[in-house]
XYZ file of N, CA and C in Angstrom:
828
model
N 112.510 -131.276 15.810
C 112.104 -133.253 15.905
C 113.230 -133.211 14.942
N 112.134 -131.878 13.429
C 113.438 -132.006 11.938
C 114.594 -131.954 12.199
N 115.064 -130.515 13.603
C 116.577 -130.972 13.399
C 116.943 -131.421 14.373
N 116.641 -132.735 14.859
C 117.428 -133.626 15.964
C 118.359 -134.523 14.612
N 117.080 -134.865 13.562
C 116.911 -135.622 12.421
C 118.236 -135.274 11.970
N 118.290 -133.828 11.167
C 118.989 -133.230 10.245
C 120.250 -133.420 11.019
N 120.424 -132.564 11.704
C 122.351 -132.152 12.810
C 122.704 -133.761 12.839
N 121.462 -135.339 12.877
C 122.316 -136.544 13.414
C 123.398 -136.216 12.030
N 122.519 -136.246 10.665
C 122.693 -136.936 9.798
C 123.660 -135.604 8.235
N 124.129 -134.876 9.435
C 125.186 -133.548 8.712
C 125.782 -133.878 9.658
N 127.012 -133.095 9.146
C 128.209 -133.450 9.901
C 128.693 -131.614 10.153
N 128.430 -130.515 8.874
C 129.128 -129.533 9.221
C 128.315 -128.036 8.605
N 127.107 -128.407 8.297
C 126.117 -127.538 7.919
C 125.168 -126.787 9.620
N 125.121 -125.016 9.819
C 124.585 -124.607 11.268
C 122.939 -125.082 10.507
N 121.893 -125.722 11.305
C 120.652 -125.393 11.502
C 119.900 -124.837 12.970
N 119.340 -123.659 11.576
C 117.863 -123.259 13.021
C 116.794 -123.488 13.021
N 115.789 -123.060 14.103
C 114.539 -123.130 14.083
C 114.485 -121.459 13.597
N 113.035 -121.835 12.791
C 112.579 -120.653 12.156
C 111.087 -120.025 11.647
N 110.372 -119.883 13.279
C 111.529 -119.728 14.744
C 110.578 -120.592 15.285
N 111.075 -121.053 16.759
C 110.092 -121.388 17.757
C 109.238 -119.874 18.003
N 107.939 -120.038 18.566
C 106.993 -118.943 18.393
C 107.004 -118.918 20.158
N 108.010 -118.720 20.790
C 107.774 -118.408 22.543
C 106.492 -118.491 23.053
N 105.693 -117.906 22.549
C 104.639 -117.795 23.447
C 103.253 -118.899 23.585
N 103.671 -119.812 22.304
C 103.555 -120.873 22.857
C 103.777 -122.900 23.377
N 105.471 -121.195 23.944
C 105.923 -123.078 24.569
C 106.735 -122.467 25.510
N 106.615 -123.117 26.514
C 106.871 -122.658 27.300
C 108.453 -122.548 27.521
N 109.719 -121.694 28.318
C 111.489 -121.517 28.293
C 112.021 -122.121 28.180
N 110.983 -123.085 30.293
C 111.878 -123.824 29.956
C 112.042 -125.661 29.734
N 111.055 -125.026 28.551
C 111.849 -126.196 27.497
C 112.143 -126.545 26.543
N 111.454 -125.346 25.899
C 113.013 -124.326 25.138
C 113.867 -125.362 24.898
N 114.107 -124.523 26.631
C 116.185 -124.123 26.785
C 116.595 -126.159 27.052
N 114.541 -126.980 27.224
C 115.792 -128.286 27.711
C 116.597 -129.449 26.395
N 115.065 -128.165 25.634
C 115.203 -129.408 23.586
C 116.412 -128.738 23.417
N 116.397 -127.460 23.209
C 118.037 -126.564 22.288
C 119.051 -126.730 23.115
N 119.183 -126.610 24.141
C 120.302 -127.222 24.849
C 120.270 -129.424 25.427
N 119.551 -130.042 24.592
C 119.626 -131.173 24.512
C 120.942 -130.719 23.015
N 120.009 -130.051 22.140
C 121.356 -130.363 20.540
C 122.187 -129.836 20.909
N 121.995 -128.947 21.746
C 123.638 -128.512 21.266
C 125.242 -128.939 21.923
N 124.061 -129.915 23.241
C 124.997 -130.868 24.117
C 125.351 -131.758 23.060
N 124.644 -132.379 22.272
C 124.926 -133.454 20.958
C 126.002 -133.339 19.630
N 125.612 -131.938 19.199
C 126.201 -130.885 18.145
C 126.728 -129.541 18.266
N 127.718 -129.597 19.482
C 128.433 -128.143 19.825
C 128.581 -127.272 18.284
N 128.246 -125.562 18.309
C 128.503 -125.023 17.471
C 127.834 -125.073 16.765
N 126.733 -125.837 16.521
C 126.225 -125.942 14.559
C 125.052 -125.405 14.683
N 123.898 -125.316 15.975
C 122.624 -125.078 16.071
C 121.900 -123.374 17.079
N 121.022 -123.186 16.185
C 120.814 -121.399 15.869
C 119.692 -121.908 15.964
N 118.554 -120.853 17.552
C 117.354 -121.309 17.724
C 117.174 -119.582 17.317
N 115.913 -119.261 16.577
C 115.018 -118.237 16.096
C 113.432 -117.782 17.361
N 113.580 -116.827 17.371
C 112.856 -116.885 18.511
C 111.844 -116.000 17.957
N 110.602 -116.164 17.838
C 109.913 -115.037 17.332
C 108.294 -114.797 18.435
N 107.413 -113.733 18.273
C 106.459 -113.723 19.406
C 104.929 -114.000 18.774
N 105.885 -114.137 17.304
C 103.420 -113.467 16.980
C 102.937 -115.398 17.505
N 101.417 -115.145 17.465
C 101.163 -116.989 17.517
C 101.867 -117.884 16.498
N 101.930 -117.211 14.605
C 101.747 -118.409 14.268
C 101.129 -119.277 13.402
N 99.849 -118.971 14.106
C 98.351 -119.640 13.827
C 97.532 -119.148 14.087
N 96.523 -119.326 13.671
C 94.817 -118.158 14.364
C 94.640 -118.646 15.904
N 93.357 -118.217 16.089
C 93.177 -118.114 17.115
C 92.682 -119.201 18.872
N 92.524 -120.672 17.584
C 91.904 -121.821 18.462
C 92.911 -122.504 18.449
N 94.448 -122.632 17.322
C 95.420 -123.479 17.395
C 95.702 -122.941 18.343
N 96.130 -121.419 18.883
C 97.077 -120.793 19.482
C 96.267 -121.184 20.897
N 94.960 -121.405 21.229
C 94.299 -121.504 22.314
C 94.675 -124.048 22.908
N 94.308 -123.942 22.140
C 95.146 -124.972 22.617
C 96.640 -125.614 22.332
N 97.321 -124.768 21.762
C 99.007 -125.341 22.101
C 99.385 -124.223 24.019
N 98.288 -123.319 23.434
C 98.778 -122.555 25.098
C 97.727 -122.413 26.485
N 97.094 -123.008 26.214
C 95.737 -123.346 26.717
C 94.807 -122.410 27.697
N 95.156 -121.380 27.914
C 94.300 -120.682 28.146
C 94.141 -119.249 27.525
N 92.863 -118.365 28.212
C 93.501 -117.176 26.575
C 93.892 -116.906 27.638
N 94.087 -116.273 28.492
C 95.162 -115.422 29.730
C 96.807 -116.090 29.079
N 96.384 -116.674 28.093
C 98.172 -116.128 28.221
C 98.653 -116.760 26.330
N 97.670 -116.074 25.658
C 97.601 -115.545 24.386
C 97.545 -114.389 23.618
N 98.640 -113.726 25.153
C 98.989 -112.076 24.834
C 100.254 -112.060 24.542
N 101.227 -111.868 23.724
C 102.599 -111.877 23.408
C 103.060 -111.038 23.916
N 102.344 -109.267 25.296
C 102.651 -108.781 25.420
C 104.376 -109.999 26.233
N 103.676 -110.588 27.203
C 105.351 -110.562 27.839
C 106.375 -111.245 26.971
N 106.358 -111.189 25.595
C 106.571 -111.895 25.042
C 108.902 -111.432 25.920
N 109.288 -110.287 25.962
C 110.618 -109.658 26.723
C 110.373 -110.699 27.791
N 109.257 -110.889 28.566
C 109.825 -111.075 30.157
C 110.082 -112.605 29.094
N 109.269 -112.871 28.888
C 109.980 -114.696 28.909
C 111.013 -114.750 27.734
N 111.171 -114.284 26.963
C 112.737 -114.264 26.493
C 113.482 -114.389 27.489
N 114.121 -113.056 28.647
C 114.750 -112.822 29.331
C 114.984 -114.231 30.493
N 113.692 -114.917 30.784
C 113.649 -115.564 30.939
C 114.601 -117.593 30.233
N 114.145 -117.597 29.346
C 115.024 -117.794 28.259
C 116.483 -118.054 28.569
N 116.886 -117.205 28.465
C 118.352 -116.597 28.426
C 119.173 -117.351 29.977
N 117.738 -117.079 30.418
C 118.456 -116.926 31.733
C 117.951 -118.338 32.039
N 117.998 -119.457 31.820
C 117.939 -120.877 31.744
C 119.483 -121.358 30.531
N 119.166 -120.574 30.018
C 121.196 -121.367 29.570
C 122.388 -120.645 30.104
N 121.798 -120.625 31.068
C 123.525 -118.947 31.610
C 123.685 -117.906 31.299
N 122.962 -117.746 30.909
C 123.890 -116.462 29.701
C 123.004 -115.464 30.002
N 122.454 -115.391 30.825
C 122.065 -113.796 31.095
C 122.046 -113.358 32.484
N 121.030 -112.529 32.710
C 121.529 -111.840 34.045
C 121.049 -112.384 35.499
N 120.242 -112.788 35.406
C 119.517 -113.781 36.204
C 119.770 -114.505 36.532
N 119.421 -114.944 37.972
C 119.575 -116.809 38.725
C 118.109 -117.983 38.910
N 118.265 -118.588 37.183
C 115.990 -118.931 37.869
C 116.622 -119.923 38.751
N 115.594 -120.122 39.067
C 115.071 -121.641 40.520
C 114.892 -122.293 40.270
N 115.000 -122.781 38.871
C 115.003 -123.906 38.119
C 115.956 -124.370 36.873
N 117.178 -125.350 37.492
C 118.056 -125.153 36.431
C 117.612 -126.501 35.321
N 117.076 -125.812 34.186
C 117.163 -126.395 32.487
C 118.370 -127.772 32.746
N 118.015 -128.840 32.042
C 118.770 -129.630 32.104
C 118.244 -130.946 30.976
N 119.494 -130.858 29.884
C 120.192 -130.143 29.445
C 119.307 -128.106 29.755
N 120.566 -127.604 29.018
C 119.535 -126.475 28.881
C 121.582 -125.623 29.577
N 121.434 -125.828 30.925
C 123.004 -124.227 31.571
C 124.095 -125.430 31.093
N 124.481 -124.059 29.968
C 125.638 -124.530 29.570
C 125.727 -124.733 28.369
N 124.241 -125.184 28.061
C 124.671 -125.595 26.999
C 123.459 -124.411 25.635
N 124.781 -123.516 25.998
C 123.314 -121.895 24.502
C 123.926 -121.636 23.216
N 122.263 -122.291 22.612
C 122.667 -122.130 21.288
C 122.629 -120.304 20.786
N 123.225 -120.374 19.398
C 122.830 -119.550 18.983
C 121.843 -118.125 19.267
N 121.926 -117.570 20.066
C 119.949 -116.766 19.774
C 120.065 -115.831 18.496
N 118.703 -116.121 17.477
C 118.225 -115.050 17.123
C 116.747 -114.114 16.956
N 116.595 -113.013 17.451
C 114.756 -112.664 17.437
C 114.957 -112.978 15.427
N 113.496 -113.311 15.644
C 112.539 -112.423 14.537
C 111.915 -112.043 14.435
N 111.470 -111.106 13.244
C 110.672 -110.434 13.771
C 109.320 -109.409 11.677
N 108.686 -109.891 11.754
C 107.824 -109.166 10.323
C 107.935 -107.183 10.717
N 107.942 -106.579 12.127
C 107.359 -104.972 12.246
C 108.769 -104.829 13.016
N 108.731 -104.024 13.764
C 110.102 -103.395 14.739
C 110.164 -103.718 15.718
N 109.405 -103.990 16.176
C 109.316 -104.576 18.702
C 110.222 -105.800 18.070
N 110.520 -106.539 17.283
C 111.333 -107.291 17.463
C 112.517 -106.605 16.405
N 112.218 -106.595 16.394
C 113.716 -105.463 15.586
C 114.538 -104.211 16.654
N 113.037 -103.762 17.844
C 113.410 -103.213 19.093
C 114.437 -103.644 19.743
N 114.172 -104.684 20.346
C 114.162 -105.327 21.549
C 115.449 -106.591 20.740
N 116.347 -107.099 19.752
C 116.781 -106.878 19.571
C 118.294 -106.494 19.320
N 117.751 -105.197 18.995
C 118.909 -103.772 19.148
C 119.281 -103.719 20.774
N 118.274 -103.540 21.173
C 118.447 -103.221 22.954
C 119.077 -104.254 23.951
N 119.055 -105.296 22.912
C 119.767 -106.325 23.635
C 121.364 -107.131 22.743
N 121.349 -106.200 22.168
C 122.449 -106.768 20.849
C 122.491 -108.530 20.024
N 122.035 -108.367 20.105
C 121.018 -109.600 19.136
C 120.974 -109.760 18.133
N 121.423 -111.467 17.280
C 121.466 -111.371 15.688
C 119.694 -110.691 15.475
N 119.739 -110.236 14.139
C 117.694 -109.719 13.975
C 117.627 -111.148 12.729
N 116.789 -110.864 12.165
C 115.936 -111.662 11.101
C 115.133 -111.447 11.232
N 114.888 -110.606 9.701
C 113.626 -109.393 9.381
C 112.539 -110.924 8.614
N 111.514 -110.731 7.980
C 110.385 -112.070 7.292
C 110.037 -111.262 6.450
N 111.099 -110.282 5.209
C 110.743 -109.671 3.963
C 110.315 -110.626 3.068
N 109.732 -111.881 3.333
C 108.985 -112.760 2.107
C 107.746 -112.937 2.487
N 107.302 -112.294 3.612
C 106.111 -111.643 3.343
C 105.863 -110.671 4.131
N 106.427 -109.743 4.144
C 106.440 -108.337 5.278
C 107.906 -107.077 4.421
N 108.196 -107.502 2.912
C 108.610 -106.496 2.144
C 108.282 -105.012 3.166
N 107.612 -104.827 2.998
C 106.965 -102.787 2.169
C 107.040 -102.657 4.371
N 108.244 -103.368 5.339
C 108.794 -103.128 6.425
C 110.232 -102.897 6.155
N 110.643 -103.965 5.387
C 111.800 -103.947 5.806
C 112.800 -102.965 6.037
N 113.011 -101.993 5.011
C 113.853 -100.848 5.610
C 113.139 -100.647 7.179
N 111.894 -100.006 7.356
C 112.632 -99.479 8.389
C 112.412 -100.305 10.103
N 112.639 -101.881 9.345
C 113.252 -102.275 10.322
C 114.228 -102.335 10.976
N 115.143 -103.012 9.683
C 116.324 -102.749 9.858
C 117.297 -101.738 10.359
N 116.555 -100.328 10.328
C 116.972 -99.344 10.596
C 116.345 -98.639 11.883
N 115.542 -100.128 12.417
C 115.776 -100.025 14.119
C 116.041 -99.727 14.870
N 116.761 -101.120 14.001
C 117.265 -102.427 15.059
C 118.718 -101.952 15.209
N 118.984 -100.992 14.012
C 120.934 -101.004 14.045
C 121.113 -99.222 14.688
N 119.466 -98.760 15.191
C 120.092 -97.818 15.855
C 119.548 -97.972 17.255
N 118.695 -98.862 17.450
C 119.413 -99.835 18.411
C 119.436 -100.113 19.303
N 120.775 -100.908 18.686
C 121.905 -101.492 19.026
C 122.949 -101.575 20.161
N 122.875 -102.458 20.576
C 123.539 -101.567 21.722
C 124.927 -102.946 21.942
N 126.050 -103.106 21.892
C 126.571 -104.395 22.245
C 126.337 -105.133 23.744
N 127.323 -106.144 22.624
C 126.588 -107.356 23.920
C 127.770 -108.860 23.940
N 127.631 -109.219 24.753
C 128.010 -110.455 24.990
C 128.628 -111.040 23.573
N 127.102 -111.454 22.931
C 127.078 -111.794 21.614
C 127.505 -111.334 20.267
N 127.251 -109.890 21.001
C 127.542 -108.789 19.600
C 128.384 -107.953 20.026
N 129.246 -107.415 18.651
C 129.986 -105.595 19.128
C 129.195 -105.584 18.717
N 129.090 -105.799 16.861
C 128.351 -104.428 15.693
C 126.887 -105.332 15.455
N 126.156 -104.977 14.738
C 124.424 -105.015 14.114
C 124.904 -106.141 12.489
N 124.062 -107.335 14.003
C 124.091 -107.882 12.014
C 122.680 -109.069 11.890
N 122.317 -109.010 10.888
C 121.444 -108.918 10.335
C 120.473 -109.834 9.412
N 119.792 -110.314 8.701
C 119.327 -111.406 8.436
C 117.938 -110.592 7.436
N 118.290 -111.782 6.362
C 116.705 -111.102 5.360
C 116.133 -112.660 5.499
N 114.875 -112.747 5.133
C 114.739 -113.895 4.759
C 113.477 -113.575 3.958
N 114.300 -114.118 1.730
C 113.615 -113.929 1.309
C 113.040 -114.620 0.061
N 111.796 -114.515 -0.336
C 111.655 -115.973 -1.521
C 111.793 -116.021 -2.438
N 112.936 -116.744 -3.284
C 113.777 -116.938 -4.520
C 112.762 -118.513 -5.363
N 113.178 -118.315 -6.184
C 113.069 -118.997 -7.536
C 112.806 -118.955 -8.310
N 114.203 -120.153 -8.770
C 115.693 -119.736 -9.672
C 114.829 -120.916 -10.909
N 114.913 -120.917 -12.491
C 114.240 -121.355 -12.672
C 115.635 -121.081 -14.257
N 115.842 -122.050 -15.418
C 116.758 -121.473 -16.526
C 115.779 -120.228 -17.101
N 114.294 -120.326 -17.580
C 114.577 -118.970 -17.324
C 113.314 -118.729 -16.655
N 113.752 -116.933 -17.096
C 112.500 -116.167 -15.954
C 110.667 -116.765 -16.524
N 110.318 -117.021 -17.002
C 109.209 -117.467 -17.804
C 109.272 -118.556 -16.692
N 109.396 -119.822 -16.596
C 109.810 -121.226 -15.969
C 109.879 -120.724 -14.704
N 110.616 -120.144 -14.334
C 110.758 -119.764 -12.499
C 109.569 -117.999 -12.154
N 108.627 -117.797 -13.198
C 107.648 -117.552 -12.765
C 106.716 -118.400 -12.833
N 106.413 -119.505 -13.762
C 105.066 -120.700 -13.679
C 105.426 -120.677 -12.767
N 106.378 -121.969 -12.057
C 106.649 -122.457 -10.363
C 106.155 -121.354 -9.541
N 106.450 -120.502 -10.223
C 105.669 -118.763 -8.276
C 104.385 -119.250 -8.529
N 103.394 -119.505 -9.296
C 102.338 -119.886 -9.554
C 101.918 -120.334 -8.146
N 101.914 -121.383 -7.152
C 101.368 -122.517 -6.849
C 100.951 -121.088 -4.955
N 102.191 -120.599 -5.172
C 102.839 -120.240 -3.665
C 101.553 -118.562 -3.556
N 101.787 -117.876 -4.706
C 100.873 -117.102 -4.584
C 99.126 -117.230 -4.354
N 98.947 -118.805 -5.239
C 97.557 -119.017 -5.319
C 97.330 -119.192 -3.661
N 97.961 -120.164 -2.997
C 98.762 -120.486 -1.625
C 98.891 -119.605 -0.741
N 99.103 -118.051 -0.816
C 99.006 -117.842 0.085
C 97.999 -116.573 0.269
N 97.468 -116.431 -1.427
C 95.417 -115.926 -1.477
C 94.710 -116.448 -0.601
N 94.232 -118.277 -0.495
C 94.405 -118.635 0.021
C 94.351 -118.954 1.720
N 95.384 -118.591 2.616
C 95.417 -118.661 3.616
C 94.216 -117.041 4.065
N 94.874 -116.333 3.269
C 94.716 -115.205 4.302
C 92.876 -114.242 3.705
N 92.172 -115.811 2.710
C 91.292 -115.608 2.668
C 90.201 -116.350 3.750
N 91.173 -117.509 4.198
C 90.897 -118.452 5.769
C 90.378 -119.408 4.802
N 91.050 -120.308 3.609
C 90.990 -120.956 3.035
C 92.175 -122.495 3.544
N 93.375 -122.165 3.983
C 94.264 -122.898 3.888
C 94.259 -124.231 3.454
N 95.315 -125.132 2.430
C 94.450 -126.795 2.165
C 96.285 -126.702 1.796
N 96.256 -127.839 0.759
C 97.608 -128.620 -0.009
C 97.868 -127.588 -0.769
N 99.093 -127.388 -0.917
C 99.060 -126.843 -2.367
C 98.983 -126.712 -4.024
N 98.574 -126.393 -4.725
C 97.880 -126.368 -5.730
C 99.445 -126.984 -6.879
N 98.417 -127.765 -8.231
C 100.682 -127.395 -8.912
C 99.723 -126.208 -9.056
N 100.797 -126.620 -10.667
C 101.214 -124.595 -11.558
C 100.694 -124.123 -12.038
N 99.872 -125.084 -12.761
C 98.697 -125.766 -13.673
C 97.151 -125.044 -13.230
N 97.308 -126.255 -12.022
C 96.141 -125.564 -11.273
C 96.270 -124.022 -11.005
N 97.164 -122.936 -10.546
C 97.858 -121.781 -9.909
C 96.959 -121.354 -11.283
N 97.694 -121.197 -12.223
C 97.632 -120.950 -13.357
C 95.534 -120.941 -14.046
N 94.741 -122.261 -13.939
C 93.830 -121.825 -14.325
C 93.162 -121.775 -12.823
N 93.162 -120.894 -12.601
C 92.030 -120.585 -11.227
C 91.463 -119.305 -11.587
N 90.446 -119.229 -11.944
C 89.306 -117.878 -11.739
C 89.761 -116.182 -10.813
N 90.454 -116.446 -11.437
C 90.964 -114.952 -10.297
C 90.207 -113.971 -10.721
N 89.195 -112.914 -9.060
C 88.773 -111.729 -10.063
C 90.273 -110.629 -10.052
N 90.098 -109.685 -9.995
C 90.905 -108.805 -10.718
C 91.371 -108.105 -9.236
N 90.574 -107.991 -8.279
C 91.567 -107.713 -6.927
C 92.510 -108.846 -5.973
N 91.840 -109.893 -6.892
C 92.562 -111.384 -5.883
C 93.690 -111.928 -6.862
N 93.755 -110.696 -8.413
C 95.285 -111.062 -9.662
C 96.292 -110.365 -8.595
N 95.460 -109.312 -8.399
C 95.711 -107.949 -8.007
C 97.140 -107.986 -6.382
N 96.266 -109.076 -5.696
C 97.177 -109.255 -4.807
C 98.697 -109.883 -4.281
N 97.540 -111.094 -5.775
C 98.914 -112.312 -5.471
C 100.484 -111.305 -6.435
N 99.759 -110.396 -7.455
C 101.284 -109.881 -7.829
C 102.071 -109.086 -7.331
N 101.164 -107.752 -5.953
C 101.432 -107.278 -5.783
C 102.524 -108.138 -4.056
N 102.745 -109.102 -4.093
C 103.177 -110.288 -3.114
C 104.353 -110.839 -3.052
N 104.657 -110.235 -5.159
C 106.153 -110.637 -5.689
C 107.113 -109.903 -5.764
N 106.110 -108.373 -5.193
C 107.591 -107.874 -4.639
C 108.044 -107.592 -3.533
N 109.700 -107.602 -4.989
C 109.947 -108.050 -3.545
C 110.825 -109.403 -3.582
N 110.315 -110.686 -4.209
C 110.295 -111.629 -4.124
C 111.983 -112.125 -5.350
N 112.598 -112.153 -5.200
C 113.402 -112.558 -6.138
C 113.242 -114.103 -7.265
N 112.860 -113.755 -8.480
C 111.658 -114.580 -9.027
C 112.906 -114.821 -10.487
N 113.284 -116.118 -11.029
C 113.424 -115.104 -12.314
C 114.817 -116.415 -12.920
N 115.898 -116.128 -14.168
C 117.206 -117.087 -13.848
C 118.288 -116.149 -12.931
N 118.793 -117.890 -13.177
C 120.231 -116.974 -12.642
C 120.513 -115.836 -12.499
N 120.772 -115.347 -13.560
C 120.944 -113.533 -14.219
C 120.298 -112.640 -13.744
N 119.042 -112.997 -13.896
C 118.073 -112.581 -13.176
C 117.481 -112.609 -11.581
N 117.694 -113.231 -11.187
C 117.695 -113.625 -9.290
C 119.279 -112.832 -8.940
N 120.683 -112.950 -9.435
C 122.008 -111.603 -9.679
C 121.348 -111.014 -8.827
N 120.531 -110.029 -10.101
C 120.101 -108.851 -9.725
C 119.203 -108.108 -9.063
N 118.326 -109.332 -8.454
C 117.411 -109.325 -7.587
C 117.567 -109.159 -6.331
N 118.576 -110.065 -5.585
C 119.350 -110.438 -4.486
C 120.247 -109.490 -4.423
N 121.376 -109.003 -4.894
C 122.431 -108.311 -5.271
C 121.830 -106.964 -5.368
N 120.537 -106.597 -4.864
C 119.698 -105.261 -5.199
C 119.490 -104.962 -3.901
N 118.932 -105.731 -3.580
C 118.555 -106.059 -2.277
C 119.846 -106.234 -0.814
N 120.521 -106.918 -1.421
C 121.559 -106.670 -0.770
C 122.330 -105.100 -0.141
N 122.623 -104.603 -1.320
C 122.785 -103.455 -1.780
C 121.625 -102.459 -0.692
N 120.404 -102.749 -0.581
C 119.711 -101.476 -0.014
C 119.165 -102.078 0.884
N 119.842 -102.892 1.830
C 119.685 -103.600 2.958
C 120.466 -103.797 3.893
N 121.915 -103.792 3.831
C 123.114 -103.993 3.591
C 123.110 -105.552 4.341
N 122.142 -106.149 4.185
C 121.786 -108.233 5.063
C 123.444 -108.323 5.047
N 123.236 -108.680 6.277
C 125.003 -109.692 6.147
C 124.855 -110.706 5.988
N 123.085 -111.908 6.234
C 123.064 -113.331 5.302
C 121.526 -112.612 4.691
N 120.867 -113.763 3.687
C 120.787 -114.190 3.150
C 119.533 -115.692 3.515
N 118.191 -115.433 3.806
C 117.992 -116.988 3.584
C 117.198 -117.077 2.627
N 117.206 -117.963 1.805
C 115.970 -118.449 1.078
C 115.323 -119.119 1.424
N 113.668 -119.023 1.075
C 112.456 -119.848 0.949
C 111.954 -120.549 -0.608
N 112.171 -121.016 -0.641
C 111.411 -121.395 -2.386
C 110.244 -122.948 -2.410
N 109.415 -121.956 -2.118
C 107.518 -122.780 -2.345
C 107.120 -123.216 -3.598
N 107.902 -124.751 -4.392
C 107.329 -124.216 -4.603
C 106.730 -126.254 -4.481
N 106.492 -125.894 -5.882
C 104.491 -127.419 -5.865
C 105.832 -129.300 -6.624
N 107.344 -129.175 -7.025
C 107.518 -130.260 -7.102
C 108.905 -130.143 -6.758
N 109.428 -130.622 -5.499
C 110.214 -130.907 -5.063
C 111.488 -130.694 -6.077
N 112.052 -130.931 -7.202
C 113.366 -131.632 -8.184
C 113.467 -129.839 -8.279
N 112.488 -129.159 -8.763
C 112.464 -127.828 -9.126
C 113.084 -127.094 -8.182
N 112.401 -127.644 -6.795
C 112.882 -126.565 -5.424
C 114.385 -127.150 -5.584
N 114.695 -128.308 -5.129
C 116.176 -128.801 -5.222
C 117.183 -127.809 -6.894
N 116.547 -127.886 -7.881
C 117.458 -127.175 -9.119
C 117.193 -125.673 -8.924
N 116.103 -125.193 -8.299
C 117.030 -123.582 -8.032
C 117.881 -123.140 -6.950
N 117.762 -124.224 -5.405
C 118.878 -124.365 -4.657
C 120.051 -123.901 -5.088
N 119.972 -125.509 -6.637
C 121.441 -125.592 -6.498
C 121.554 -124.413 -8.244
N 120.846 -124.370 -8.397
C 121.613 -122.621 -10.132
C 121.461 -121.425 -8.957
N 120.685 -120.743 -8.018
C 121.701 -120.176 -7.055
C 122.626 -120.523 -6.190
N 123.364 -121.499 -5.745
C 123.846 -121.851 -4.850
C 125.280 -121.554 -6.028
N 125.158 -122.188 -7.579
C 126.134 -122.684 -7.640
C 126.850 -120.989 -9.029
N 125.518 -120.109 -10.231
C 125.844 -119.399 -10.922
C 124.790 -117.683 -9.720
N 124.655 -117.980 -8.854
C 124.184 -116.943 -8.163
C 125.314 -116.347 -7.282
N 125.227 -116.859 -5.952
C 126.003 -116.485 -4.922
C 127.193 -116.482 -5.175
N 128.272 -116.900 -6.112
C 128.935 -116.891 -6.300
C 128.978 -114.891 -6.726
N 128.386 -114.836 -7.594
C 127.912 -112.896 -7.613
C 127.777 -111.836 -7.502
N 127.315 -113.073 -6.146
C 126.040 -111.177 -5.340
C 127.195 -110.628 -4.141
N 126.881 -109.130 -4.688
C 128.038 -108.290 -3.472
C 126.646 -107.517 -2.806
N 127.468 -106.937 -2.053
C 126.688 -106.068 -0.403
C 126.347 -104.020 -1.176
């Protein structure tokens, strides 16, 4: 629904899902939804697909409606079925996706481990890695993807994106302050206590135990946090290390204006200086 709204109110920017957790959705439904988007907005829609539940098992059960459907083991088969619905696979489905067939988006596989990396490589699809919450696995997953890559109708060479958390502010201290709520939110989520995002003041005043504080600080490894000069250095190092073809930035801060300013600073003062 958000993609439809954004596509209707823009004219050139590419828009994509990050992502559709395929085990939660029938491939035919995904094909018809994204086929509709592509038919309305040609050459602007990307379909990012993942195999994780993306939620807890109770919610996953509500989405999938049976315990038998809770496994992600059949993701490769479901992916192949979806590609066939778009008319870009090797099979001939008995049901026709309308819209869908002939209206295929650009398909990406998403991952935070090496499973989807290997599958994306074998299928010759672009791959996006969730560095923003699985930084320790980034290099391994990208190496697996490139080693497994086979040229396809979509790509001649591997094409990788790295999703990274980034908060840019005029000073390093302000960026660290703005990043506080995201760290606390992630801690509470891991503790089974999700809720609204706290303010920077609430994050600063939270009574962290030594172990909790260590967890929050460790999560900042691999993030880009700081002034434009600091973020330029951090993102350049990440590009040099990973050889990523694209970066996707996620900026989880409490205040919308501060989030917009972060993107503006990166676009104006960081992006022009990034090198691989």
